CSV table of C-alpha atoms and ligand atoms in Angstrom, one decimal:
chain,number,residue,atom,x,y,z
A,1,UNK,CA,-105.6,251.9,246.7
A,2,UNK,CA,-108.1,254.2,245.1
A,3,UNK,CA,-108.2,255.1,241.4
A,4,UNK,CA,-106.9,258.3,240.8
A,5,UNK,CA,-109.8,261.3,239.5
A,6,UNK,CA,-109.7,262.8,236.6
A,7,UNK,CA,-110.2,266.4,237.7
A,8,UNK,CA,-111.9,267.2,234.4
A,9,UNK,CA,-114.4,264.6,234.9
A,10,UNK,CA,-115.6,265.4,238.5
A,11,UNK,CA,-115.5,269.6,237.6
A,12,UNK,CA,-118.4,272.0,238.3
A,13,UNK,CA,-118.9,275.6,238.0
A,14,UNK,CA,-120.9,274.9,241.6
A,15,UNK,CA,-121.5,278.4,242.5
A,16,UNK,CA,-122.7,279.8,238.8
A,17,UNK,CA,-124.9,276.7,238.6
A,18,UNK,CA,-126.1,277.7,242.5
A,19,UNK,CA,-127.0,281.0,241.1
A,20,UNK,CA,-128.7,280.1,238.0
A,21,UNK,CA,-131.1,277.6,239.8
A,22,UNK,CA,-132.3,281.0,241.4
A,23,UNK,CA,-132.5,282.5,238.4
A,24,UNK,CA,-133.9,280.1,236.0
A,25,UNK,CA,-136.6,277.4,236.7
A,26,UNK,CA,-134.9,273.6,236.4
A,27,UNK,CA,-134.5,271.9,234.7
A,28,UNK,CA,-131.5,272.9,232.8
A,29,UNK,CA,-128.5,272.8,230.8
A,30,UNK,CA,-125.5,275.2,231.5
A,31,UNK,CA,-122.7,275.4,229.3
A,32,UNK,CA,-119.0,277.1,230.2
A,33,UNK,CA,-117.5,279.3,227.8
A,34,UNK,CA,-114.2,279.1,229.0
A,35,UNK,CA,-114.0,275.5,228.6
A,36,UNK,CA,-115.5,275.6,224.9
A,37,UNK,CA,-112.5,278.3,224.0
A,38,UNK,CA,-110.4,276.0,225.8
A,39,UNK,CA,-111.7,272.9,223.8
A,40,UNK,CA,-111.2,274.5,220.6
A,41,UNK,CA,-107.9,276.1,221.2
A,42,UNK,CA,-106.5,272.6,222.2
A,43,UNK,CA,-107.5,270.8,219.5
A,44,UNK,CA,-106.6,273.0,216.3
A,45,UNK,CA,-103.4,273.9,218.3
A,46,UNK,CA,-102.4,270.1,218.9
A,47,UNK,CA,-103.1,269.4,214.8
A,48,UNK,CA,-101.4,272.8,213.6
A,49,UNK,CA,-98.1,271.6,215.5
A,50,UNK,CA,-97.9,268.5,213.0
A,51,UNK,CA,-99.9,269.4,210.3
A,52,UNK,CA,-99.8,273.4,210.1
A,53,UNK,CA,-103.1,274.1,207.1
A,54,UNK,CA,-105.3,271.5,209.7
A,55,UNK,CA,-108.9,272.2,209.1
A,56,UNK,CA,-110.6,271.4,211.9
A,57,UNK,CA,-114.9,271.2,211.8
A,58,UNK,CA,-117.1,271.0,214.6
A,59,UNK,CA,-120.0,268.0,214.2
A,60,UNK,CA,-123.2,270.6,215.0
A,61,UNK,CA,-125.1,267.2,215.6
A,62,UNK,CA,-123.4,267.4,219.0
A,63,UNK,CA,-124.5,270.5,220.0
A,64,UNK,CA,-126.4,272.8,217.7
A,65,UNK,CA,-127.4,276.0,219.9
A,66,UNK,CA,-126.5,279.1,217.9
A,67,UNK,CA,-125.3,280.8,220.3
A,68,UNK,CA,-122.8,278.1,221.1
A,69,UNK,CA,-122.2,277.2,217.3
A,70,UNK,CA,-121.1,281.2,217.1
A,71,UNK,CA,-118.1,280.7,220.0
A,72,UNK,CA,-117.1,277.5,217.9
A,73,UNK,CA,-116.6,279.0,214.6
A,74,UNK,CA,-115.3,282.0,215.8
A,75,UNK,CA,-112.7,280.0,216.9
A,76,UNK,CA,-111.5,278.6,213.5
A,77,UNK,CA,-113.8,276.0,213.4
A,78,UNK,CA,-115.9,275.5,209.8
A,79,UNK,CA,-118.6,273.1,210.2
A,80,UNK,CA,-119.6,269.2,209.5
A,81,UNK,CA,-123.3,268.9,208.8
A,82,UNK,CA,-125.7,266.4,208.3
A,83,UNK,CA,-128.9,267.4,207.9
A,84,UNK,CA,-130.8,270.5,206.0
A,85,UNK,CA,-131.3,272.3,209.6
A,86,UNK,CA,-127.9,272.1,210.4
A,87,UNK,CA,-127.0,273.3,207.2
A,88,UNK,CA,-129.4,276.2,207.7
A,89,UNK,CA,-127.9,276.9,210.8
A,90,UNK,CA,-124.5,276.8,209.6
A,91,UNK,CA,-125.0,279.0,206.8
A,92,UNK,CA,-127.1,282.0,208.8
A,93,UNK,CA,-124.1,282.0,211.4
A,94,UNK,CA,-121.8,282.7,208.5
A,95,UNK,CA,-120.1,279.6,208.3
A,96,UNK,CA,-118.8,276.8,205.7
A,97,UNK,CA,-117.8,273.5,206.3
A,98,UNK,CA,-118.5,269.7,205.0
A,99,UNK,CA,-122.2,268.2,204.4
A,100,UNK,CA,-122.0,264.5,205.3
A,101,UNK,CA,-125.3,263.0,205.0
A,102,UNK,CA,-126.8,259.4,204.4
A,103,UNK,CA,-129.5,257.9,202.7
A,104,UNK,CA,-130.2,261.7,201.8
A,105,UNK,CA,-132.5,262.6,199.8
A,106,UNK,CA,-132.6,264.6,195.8
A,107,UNK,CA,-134.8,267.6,198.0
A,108,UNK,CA,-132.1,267.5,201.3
A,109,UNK,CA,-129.3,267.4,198.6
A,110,UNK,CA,-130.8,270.6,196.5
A,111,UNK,CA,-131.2,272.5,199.8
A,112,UNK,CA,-128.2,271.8,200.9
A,113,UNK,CA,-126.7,272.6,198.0
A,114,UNK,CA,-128.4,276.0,197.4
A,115,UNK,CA,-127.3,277.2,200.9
A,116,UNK,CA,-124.0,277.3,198.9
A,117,UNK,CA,-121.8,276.8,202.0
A,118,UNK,CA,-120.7,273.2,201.7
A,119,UNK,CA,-118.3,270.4,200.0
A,120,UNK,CA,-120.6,267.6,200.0
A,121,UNK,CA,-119.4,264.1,201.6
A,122,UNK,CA,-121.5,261.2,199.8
A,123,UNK,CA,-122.1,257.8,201.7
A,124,UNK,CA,-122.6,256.0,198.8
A,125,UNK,CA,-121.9,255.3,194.5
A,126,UNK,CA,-125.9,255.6,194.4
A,127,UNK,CA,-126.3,259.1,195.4
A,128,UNK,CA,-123.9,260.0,192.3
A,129,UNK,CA,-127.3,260.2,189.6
A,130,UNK,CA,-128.8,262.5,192.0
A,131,UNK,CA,-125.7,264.8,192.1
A,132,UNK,CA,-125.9,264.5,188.0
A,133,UNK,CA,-129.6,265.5,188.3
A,134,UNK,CA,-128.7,269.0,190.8
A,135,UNK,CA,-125.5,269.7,189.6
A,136,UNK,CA,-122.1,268.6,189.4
A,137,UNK,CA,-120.0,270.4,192.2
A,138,UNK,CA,-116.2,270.7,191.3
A,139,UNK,CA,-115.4,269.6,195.0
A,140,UNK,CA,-116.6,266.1,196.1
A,141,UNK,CA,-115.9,263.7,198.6
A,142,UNK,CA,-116.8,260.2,199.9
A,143,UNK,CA,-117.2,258.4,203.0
A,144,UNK,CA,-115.5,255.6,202.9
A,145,UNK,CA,-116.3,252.2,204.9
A,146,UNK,CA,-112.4,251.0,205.9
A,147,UNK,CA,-113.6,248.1,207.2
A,148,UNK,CA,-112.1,249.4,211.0
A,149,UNK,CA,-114.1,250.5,213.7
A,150,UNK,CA,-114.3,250.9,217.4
A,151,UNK,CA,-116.3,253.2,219.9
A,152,UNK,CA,-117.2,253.9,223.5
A,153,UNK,CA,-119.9,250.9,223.1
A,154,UNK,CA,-121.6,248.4,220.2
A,155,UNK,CA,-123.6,251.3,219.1
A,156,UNK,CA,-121.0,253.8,218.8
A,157,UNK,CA,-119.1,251.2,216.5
A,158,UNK,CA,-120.1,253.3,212.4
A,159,UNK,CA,-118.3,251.3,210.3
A,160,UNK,CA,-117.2,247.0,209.4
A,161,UNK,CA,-119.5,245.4,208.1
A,162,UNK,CA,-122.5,246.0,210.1
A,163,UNK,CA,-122.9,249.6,209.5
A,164,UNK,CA,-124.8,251.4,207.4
A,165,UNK,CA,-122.5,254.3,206.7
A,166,UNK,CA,-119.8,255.0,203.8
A,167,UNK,CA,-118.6,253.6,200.7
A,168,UNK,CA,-117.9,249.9,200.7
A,169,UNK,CA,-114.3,248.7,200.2
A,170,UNK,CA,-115.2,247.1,196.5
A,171,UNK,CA,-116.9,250.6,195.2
A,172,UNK,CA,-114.3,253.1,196.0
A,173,UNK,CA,-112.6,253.3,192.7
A,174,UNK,CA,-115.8,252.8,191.1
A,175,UNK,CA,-117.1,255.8,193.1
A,176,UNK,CA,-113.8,257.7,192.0
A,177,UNK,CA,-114.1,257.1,188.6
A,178,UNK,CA,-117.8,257.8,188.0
A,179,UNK,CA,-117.3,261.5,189.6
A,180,UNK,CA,-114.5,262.0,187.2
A,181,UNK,CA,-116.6,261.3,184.4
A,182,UNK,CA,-119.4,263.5,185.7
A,183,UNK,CA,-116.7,266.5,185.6
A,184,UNK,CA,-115.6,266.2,189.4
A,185,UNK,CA,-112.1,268.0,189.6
A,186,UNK,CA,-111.0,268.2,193.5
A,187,UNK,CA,-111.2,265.4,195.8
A,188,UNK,CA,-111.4,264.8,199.5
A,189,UNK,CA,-111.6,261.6,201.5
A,190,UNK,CA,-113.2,260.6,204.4
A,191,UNK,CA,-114.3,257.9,207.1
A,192,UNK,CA,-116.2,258.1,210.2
A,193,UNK,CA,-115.8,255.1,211.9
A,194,UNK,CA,-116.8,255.4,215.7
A,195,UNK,CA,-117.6,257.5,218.6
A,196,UNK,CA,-116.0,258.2,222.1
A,197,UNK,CA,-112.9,256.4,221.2
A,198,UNK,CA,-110.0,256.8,224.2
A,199,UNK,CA,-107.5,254.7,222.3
A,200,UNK,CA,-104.8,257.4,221.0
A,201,UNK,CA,-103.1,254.9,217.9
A,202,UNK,CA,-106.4,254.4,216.6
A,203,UNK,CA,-106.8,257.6,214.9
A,204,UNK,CA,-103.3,257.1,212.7
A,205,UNK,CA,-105.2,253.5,212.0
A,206,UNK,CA,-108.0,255.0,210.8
A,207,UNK,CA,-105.2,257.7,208.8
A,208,UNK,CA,-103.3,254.9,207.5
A,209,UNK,CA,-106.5,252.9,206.0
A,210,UNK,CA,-107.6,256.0,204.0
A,211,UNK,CA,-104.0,256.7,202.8
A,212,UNK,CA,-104.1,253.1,201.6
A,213,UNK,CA,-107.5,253.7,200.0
A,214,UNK,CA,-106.0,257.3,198.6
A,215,UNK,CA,-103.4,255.2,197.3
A,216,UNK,CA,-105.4,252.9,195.4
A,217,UNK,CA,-107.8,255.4,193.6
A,218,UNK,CA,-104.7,257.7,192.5
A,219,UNK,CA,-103.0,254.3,191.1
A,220,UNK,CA,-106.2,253.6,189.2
A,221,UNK,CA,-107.8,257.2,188.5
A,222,UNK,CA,-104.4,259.9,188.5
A,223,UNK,CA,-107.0,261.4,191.3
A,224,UNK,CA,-104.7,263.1,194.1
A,225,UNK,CA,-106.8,264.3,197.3
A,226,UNK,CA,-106.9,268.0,198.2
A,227,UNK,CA,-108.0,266.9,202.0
A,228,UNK,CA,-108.1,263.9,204.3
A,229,UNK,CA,-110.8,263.3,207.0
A,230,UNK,CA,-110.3,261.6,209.5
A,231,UNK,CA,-113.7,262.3,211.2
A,232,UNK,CA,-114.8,262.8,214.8
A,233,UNK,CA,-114.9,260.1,217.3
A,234,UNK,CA,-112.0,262.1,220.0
A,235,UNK,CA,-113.3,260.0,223.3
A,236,UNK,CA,-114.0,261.6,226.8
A,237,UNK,CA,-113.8,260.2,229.8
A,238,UNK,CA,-117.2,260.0,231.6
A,239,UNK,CA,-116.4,258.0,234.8
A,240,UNK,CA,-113.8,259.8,237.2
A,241,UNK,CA,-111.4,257.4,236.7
A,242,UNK,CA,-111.1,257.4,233.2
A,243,UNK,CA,-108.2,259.1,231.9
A,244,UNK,CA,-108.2,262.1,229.4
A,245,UNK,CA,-107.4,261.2,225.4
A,246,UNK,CA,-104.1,262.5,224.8
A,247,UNK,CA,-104.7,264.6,221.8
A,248,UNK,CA,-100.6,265.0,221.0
A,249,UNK,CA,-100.1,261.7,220.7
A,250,UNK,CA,-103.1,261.4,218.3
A,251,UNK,CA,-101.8,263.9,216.3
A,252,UNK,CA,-98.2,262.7,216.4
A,253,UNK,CA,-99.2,259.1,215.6
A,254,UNK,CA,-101.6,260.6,212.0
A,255,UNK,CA,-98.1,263.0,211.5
A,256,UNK,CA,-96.4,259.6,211.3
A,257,UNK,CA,-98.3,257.6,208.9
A,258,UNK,CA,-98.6,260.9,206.4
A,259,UNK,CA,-94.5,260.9,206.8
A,260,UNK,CA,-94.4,257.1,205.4
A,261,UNK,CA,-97.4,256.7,203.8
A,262,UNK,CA,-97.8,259.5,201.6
A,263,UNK,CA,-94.3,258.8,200.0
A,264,UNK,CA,-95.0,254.7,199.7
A,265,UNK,CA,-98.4,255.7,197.9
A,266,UNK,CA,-96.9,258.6,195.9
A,267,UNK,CA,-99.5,261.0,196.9
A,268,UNK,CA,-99.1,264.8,197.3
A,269,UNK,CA,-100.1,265.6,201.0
A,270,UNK,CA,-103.7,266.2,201.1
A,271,UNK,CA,-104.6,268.7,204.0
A,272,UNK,CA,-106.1,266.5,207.1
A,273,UNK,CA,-109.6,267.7,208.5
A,274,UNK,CA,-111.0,266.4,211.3
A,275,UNK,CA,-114.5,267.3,212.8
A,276,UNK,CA,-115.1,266.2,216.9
A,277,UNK,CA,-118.6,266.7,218.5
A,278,UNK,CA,-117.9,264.9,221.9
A,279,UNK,CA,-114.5,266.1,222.3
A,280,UNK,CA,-114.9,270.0,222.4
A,281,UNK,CA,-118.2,270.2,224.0
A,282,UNK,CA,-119.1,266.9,226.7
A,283,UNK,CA,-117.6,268.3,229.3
A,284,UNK,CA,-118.1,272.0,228.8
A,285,UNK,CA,-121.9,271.1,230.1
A,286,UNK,CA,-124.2,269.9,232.7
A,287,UNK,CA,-128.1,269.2,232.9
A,288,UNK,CA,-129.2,270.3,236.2
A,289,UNK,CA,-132.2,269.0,238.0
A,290,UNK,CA,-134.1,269.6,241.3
A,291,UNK,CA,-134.8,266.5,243.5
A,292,UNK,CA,-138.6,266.7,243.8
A,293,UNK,CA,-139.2,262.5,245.2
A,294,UNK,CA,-137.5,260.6,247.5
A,295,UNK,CA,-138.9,257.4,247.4
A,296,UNK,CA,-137.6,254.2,249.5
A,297,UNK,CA,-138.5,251.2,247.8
A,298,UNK,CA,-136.6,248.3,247.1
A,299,UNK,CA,-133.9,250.6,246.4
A,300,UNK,CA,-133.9,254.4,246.8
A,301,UNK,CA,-135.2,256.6,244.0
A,302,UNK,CA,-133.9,260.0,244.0
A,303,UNK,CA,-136.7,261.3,241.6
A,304,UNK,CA,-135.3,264.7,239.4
A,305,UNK,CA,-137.2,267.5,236.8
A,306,UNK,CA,-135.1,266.2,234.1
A,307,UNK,CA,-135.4,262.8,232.1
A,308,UNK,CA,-134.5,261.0,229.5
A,309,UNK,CA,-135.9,263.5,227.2
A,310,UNK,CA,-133.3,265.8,228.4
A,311,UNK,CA,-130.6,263.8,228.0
A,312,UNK,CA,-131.5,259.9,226.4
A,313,UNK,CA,-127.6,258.5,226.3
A,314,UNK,CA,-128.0,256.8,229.6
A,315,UNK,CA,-131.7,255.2,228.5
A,316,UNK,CA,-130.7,254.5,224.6
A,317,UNK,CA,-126.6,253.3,225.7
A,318,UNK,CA,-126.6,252.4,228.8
A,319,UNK,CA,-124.3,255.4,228.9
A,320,UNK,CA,-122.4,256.2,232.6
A,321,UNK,CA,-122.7,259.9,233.5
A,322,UNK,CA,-121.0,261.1,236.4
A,323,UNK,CA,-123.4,262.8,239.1
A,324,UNK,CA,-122.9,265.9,241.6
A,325,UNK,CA,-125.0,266.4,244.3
A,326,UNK,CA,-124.5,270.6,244.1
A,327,UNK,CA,-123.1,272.0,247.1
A,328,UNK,CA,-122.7,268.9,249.0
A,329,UNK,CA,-119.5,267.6,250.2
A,330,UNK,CA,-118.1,264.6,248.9
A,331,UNK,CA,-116.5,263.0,251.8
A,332,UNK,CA,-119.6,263.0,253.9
A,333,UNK,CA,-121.7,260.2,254.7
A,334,UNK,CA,-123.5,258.6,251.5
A,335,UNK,CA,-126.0,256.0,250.5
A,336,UNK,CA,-126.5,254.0,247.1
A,337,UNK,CA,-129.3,255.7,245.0
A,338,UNK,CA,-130.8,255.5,241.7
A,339,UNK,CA,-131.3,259.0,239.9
A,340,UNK,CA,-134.1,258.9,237.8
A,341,UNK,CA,-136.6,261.0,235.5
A,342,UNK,CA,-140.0,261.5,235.1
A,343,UNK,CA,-141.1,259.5,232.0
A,344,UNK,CA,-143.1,256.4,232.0
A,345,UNK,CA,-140.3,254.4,231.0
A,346,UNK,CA,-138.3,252.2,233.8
A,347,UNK,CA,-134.7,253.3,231.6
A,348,UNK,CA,-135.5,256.7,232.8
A,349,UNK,CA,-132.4,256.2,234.9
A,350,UNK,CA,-129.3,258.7,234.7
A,351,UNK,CA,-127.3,256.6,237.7
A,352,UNK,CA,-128.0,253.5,238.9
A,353,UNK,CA,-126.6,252.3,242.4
A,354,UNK,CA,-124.5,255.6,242.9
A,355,UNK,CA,-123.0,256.2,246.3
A,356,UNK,CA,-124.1,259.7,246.7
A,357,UNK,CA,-124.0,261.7,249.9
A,358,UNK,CA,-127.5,261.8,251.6
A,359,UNK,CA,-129.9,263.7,249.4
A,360,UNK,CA,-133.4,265.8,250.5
A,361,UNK,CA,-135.7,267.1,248.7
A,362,UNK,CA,-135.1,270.6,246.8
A,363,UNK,CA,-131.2,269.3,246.4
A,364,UNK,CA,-129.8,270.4,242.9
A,365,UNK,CA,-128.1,267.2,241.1
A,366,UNK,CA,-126.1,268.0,238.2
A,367,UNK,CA,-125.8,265.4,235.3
A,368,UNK,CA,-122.0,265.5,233.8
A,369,UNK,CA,-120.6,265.2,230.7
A,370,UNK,CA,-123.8,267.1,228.8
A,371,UNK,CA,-122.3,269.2,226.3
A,372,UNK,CA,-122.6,266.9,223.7
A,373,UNK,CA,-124.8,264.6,222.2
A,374,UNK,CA,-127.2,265.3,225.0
A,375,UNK,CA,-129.9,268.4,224.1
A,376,UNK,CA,-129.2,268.0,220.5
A,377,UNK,CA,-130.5,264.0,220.7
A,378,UNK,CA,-133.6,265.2,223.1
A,379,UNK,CA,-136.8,264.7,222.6
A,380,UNK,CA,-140.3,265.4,223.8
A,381,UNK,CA,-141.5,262.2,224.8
A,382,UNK,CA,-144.1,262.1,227.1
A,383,UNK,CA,-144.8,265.1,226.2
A,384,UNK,CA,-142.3,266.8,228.0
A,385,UNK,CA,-141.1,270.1,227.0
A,386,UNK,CA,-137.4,270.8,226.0
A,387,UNK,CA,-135.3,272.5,228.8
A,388,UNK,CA,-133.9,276.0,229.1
A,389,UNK,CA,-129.7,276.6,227.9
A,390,UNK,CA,-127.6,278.7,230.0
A,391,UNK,CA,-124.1,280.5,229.5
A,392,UNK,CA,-121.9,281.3,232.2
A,393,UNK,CA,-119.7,283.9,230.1
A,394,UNK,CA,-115.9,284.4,230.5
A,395,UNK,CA,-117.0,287.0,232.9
A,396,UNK,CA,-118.8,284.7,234.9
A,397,UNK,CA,-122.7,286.1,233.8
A,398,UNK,CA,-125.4,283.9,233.1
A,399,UNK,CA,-126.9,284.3,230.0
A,400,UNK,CA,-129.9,282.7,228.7
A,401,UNK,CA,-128.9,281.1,225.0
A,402,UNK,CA,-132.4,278.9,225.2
A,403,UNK,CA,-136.0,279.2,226.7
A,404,UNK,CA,-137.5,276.4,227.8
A,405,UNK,CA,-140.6,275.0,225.6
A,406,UNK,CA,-144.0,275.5,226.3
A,407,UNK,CA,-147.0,273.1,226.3
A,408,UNK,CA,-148.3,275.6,223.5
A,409,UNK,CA,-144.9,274.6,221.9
A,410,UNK,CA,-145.7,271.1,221.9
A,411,UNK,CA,-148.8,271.6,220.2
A,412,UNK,CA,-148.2,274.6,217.6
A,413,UNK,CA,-147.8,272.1,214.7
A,414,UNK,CA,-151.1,270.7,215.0
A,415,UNK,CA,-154.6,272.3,213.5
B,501,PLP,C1,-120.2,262.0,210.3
B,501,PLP,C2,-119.9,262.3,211.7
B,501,PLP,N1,-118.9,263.1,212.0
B,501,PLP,C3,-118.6,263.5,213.2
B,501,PLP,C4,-119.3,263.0,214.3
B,501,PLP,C5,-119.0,263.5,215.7
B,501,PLP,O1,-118.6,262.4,216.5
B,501,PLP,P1,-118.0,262.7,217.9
B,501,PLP,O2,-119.0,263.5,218.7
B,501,PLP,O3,-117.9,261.3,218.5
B,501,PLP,O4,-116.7,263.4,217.8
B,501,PLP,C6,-120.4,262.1,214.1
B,501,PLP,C7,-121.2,261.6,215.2
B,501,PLP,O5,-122.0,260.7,215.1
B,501,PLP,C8,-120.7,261.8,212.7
B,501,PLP,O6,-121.7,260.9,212.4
């Protein structure tokens, strides 16, 4: 018997992406708008059912194209930045949200600051004199390290004892305790933890560790938390037969440990935040190629305009992304390919061993699942220019939300 498809997985907008390949050179990402709203609209609607004043942020590391960022926040989102561009960004679109950087620096921590459009997140006790040194904000929150983690792969795993990121277990009071003294008033709490995570109890696991930690601090410091993060890390499904997250069952299971927890700790509910990347924007994308080589070798290399530059998950993870021949049908007769890029790098791969129907030159292969974590990780290795962004609007245009770079791009830094 065959696995069952995940329709979401195996969608595309074939015939928009048909007629931007005649409008637009490929590569190229195009992005739906319909699914973005869609996205959005699920998410803060799931979390408003249990928790109605949820504060959901979008994680512009995923994706930060403006014009993309704008649809986002105009859908209630604020925004969870980590990095003095981001906060730039955030702040010229009009929007507030949560800073949450690490290892940042006294100059990243004044610009942030300056923008004036953030509650700052600190990774760490030692970043505390340099808050002193700035300014004491009346709002502060930590990342904590809870000592749990789990993610779509090793990599994605962000917290245990392995990872770099948030307050370790013994410092929390501490942490807690030196911001009141510097004249800290408000508090928030927060944990990031792991990415692409498709298990739905893990989230109220993550929920129940920070209540826990919540718990201790108010015992030791009187502190009571005005918000709760839980973080991003809402998993897709990026192989067909992977099934969806359910996002109710998240919710319900995080409404369920605030219910007992809260009371058992004797805290006052703190509002719950959460900020996804993956989740509202993966599969809203695709990276588009044009097969240029067909080379039979020991295998078959189906060589496209795109690389790992465009999108690095599958070179840097190992990452599966499911591939559409455009326009082809899939029940016709296939063969086992490898998709590669261009780049002198043999993990310039995007599907290895794929059963694909037969593919010729000038074919269109679209790359799944590349809303997310795919232009905004690109690069220009190889010195290859970053591709153009498309929007199919809810009216079904094409708009152009990106040019492509130039080769006098690549070099306009240099003397
Ligand atoms: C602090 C923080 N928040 C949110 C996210 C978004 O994660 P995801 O795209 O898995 O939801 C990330 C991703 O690395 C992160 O580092």
């Amino acid at each position: 018997m065959s696995a069952r498809i995940n329709p979401n997985v195996v969608y595309l907008p074939t015939r928009a992406i048909q007629s931007a390949a005649r409008r637009f050179s490929t590569p190229f990402f195009i992005y739906e708008e319909s699914r973005i709203r869609a996205n959005c609209e699920r998410f803060r609607n799931t979390f408003r059912r249990y928790f109605p004043n949820f504060t959901p942020l979008f994680a512009v590391k995923a994706n930060t194209n403006p014009a993309l960022l704008r649809l986002i926040f105009s859908e209630g989102f604020g925004a969870d930045a980590s990095s003095e561009a981001e906060a730039w960004i955030t702040r010229r679109l009009g929007a507030t949200g949560m800073y949450t950087g690490n290892y940042t620096t006294e100059a990243e921590f004044r610009f942030v600051l300056k923008t004036g459009h953030f509650r700052f997140n600190l990774d760490d006790i030692s970043m505390l004199p340099t808050l002193r040194k700035i300014g004491v904000p009346k709002f502060l929150s930590f990342r904590v390290n809870p000592g749990i983690s789990q993610g779509g792969m090793k990599s994605l795993f962000l917290a245990g004892p392995d990872a770099k990121f948030g307050v370790p277990a013994r410092d929390v009071v501490k942490a807690y305790r030196q911001a009141q003294a510097l004249g800290v008033r408000r508090f928030g709490i927060h944990a990031m933890t792991g990415s692409n995570v498709l298990d739905e109890r893990y989230f109220a696991a993550v929920a129940d560790k920070l209540l826990a930690i919540a718990g201790e601090v108010k015992k030791a410091t009187g502190i009571d938390f005005e918000c709760l993060n839980v973080g991003g890390g809402f998993g897709v499904p990026y192989r067909p037969e992977q099934p969806c997250l359910n996002l109710d069952q998240v919710a319900r299971g995080i409404r369920r440990i605030f219910d007992r927890q809260c009371v058992r700790y004797g805290l006052r509910e703190p509002v719950l935040m959460a900020e996804p990347g993956r989740l509202i924007m993966a599969d809203t994308g695709w990276l588009v190629g044009r097969v240029h080589v067909v080379k039979h070798s020991s295998k078959t290399f189906v060589g496209i305009d795109a690389g790992m530059n465009d999108l690095p998950r599958p070179a840097i993870y190992d990452a599966y992304h499911h591939v559409t021949v455009v326009g082809k049908p899939p029940h016709g007769r296939k063969e086992p390919v490898n998709v590669v890029g261009r780049l002198c790098e043999n993990n310039d791969q995007f599907a290895k061993d794929r059963r694909l129907p037969v593919i010729a030159i000038g074919d269109l292969i679209a790359i799944h699942n590349a809303g997310a974590h795919a232009y905004a990780m690109g690069h220009n290795y190889n010195n290859r220019p970053r591709s153009t962004e498309v929007l199919i609007t809810r009216s079904g245009a094409l708009k152009k939300i990106r040019r492509a770079e130039t080769i006098r791009d690549l070099f306009q830094t240099t003397p």
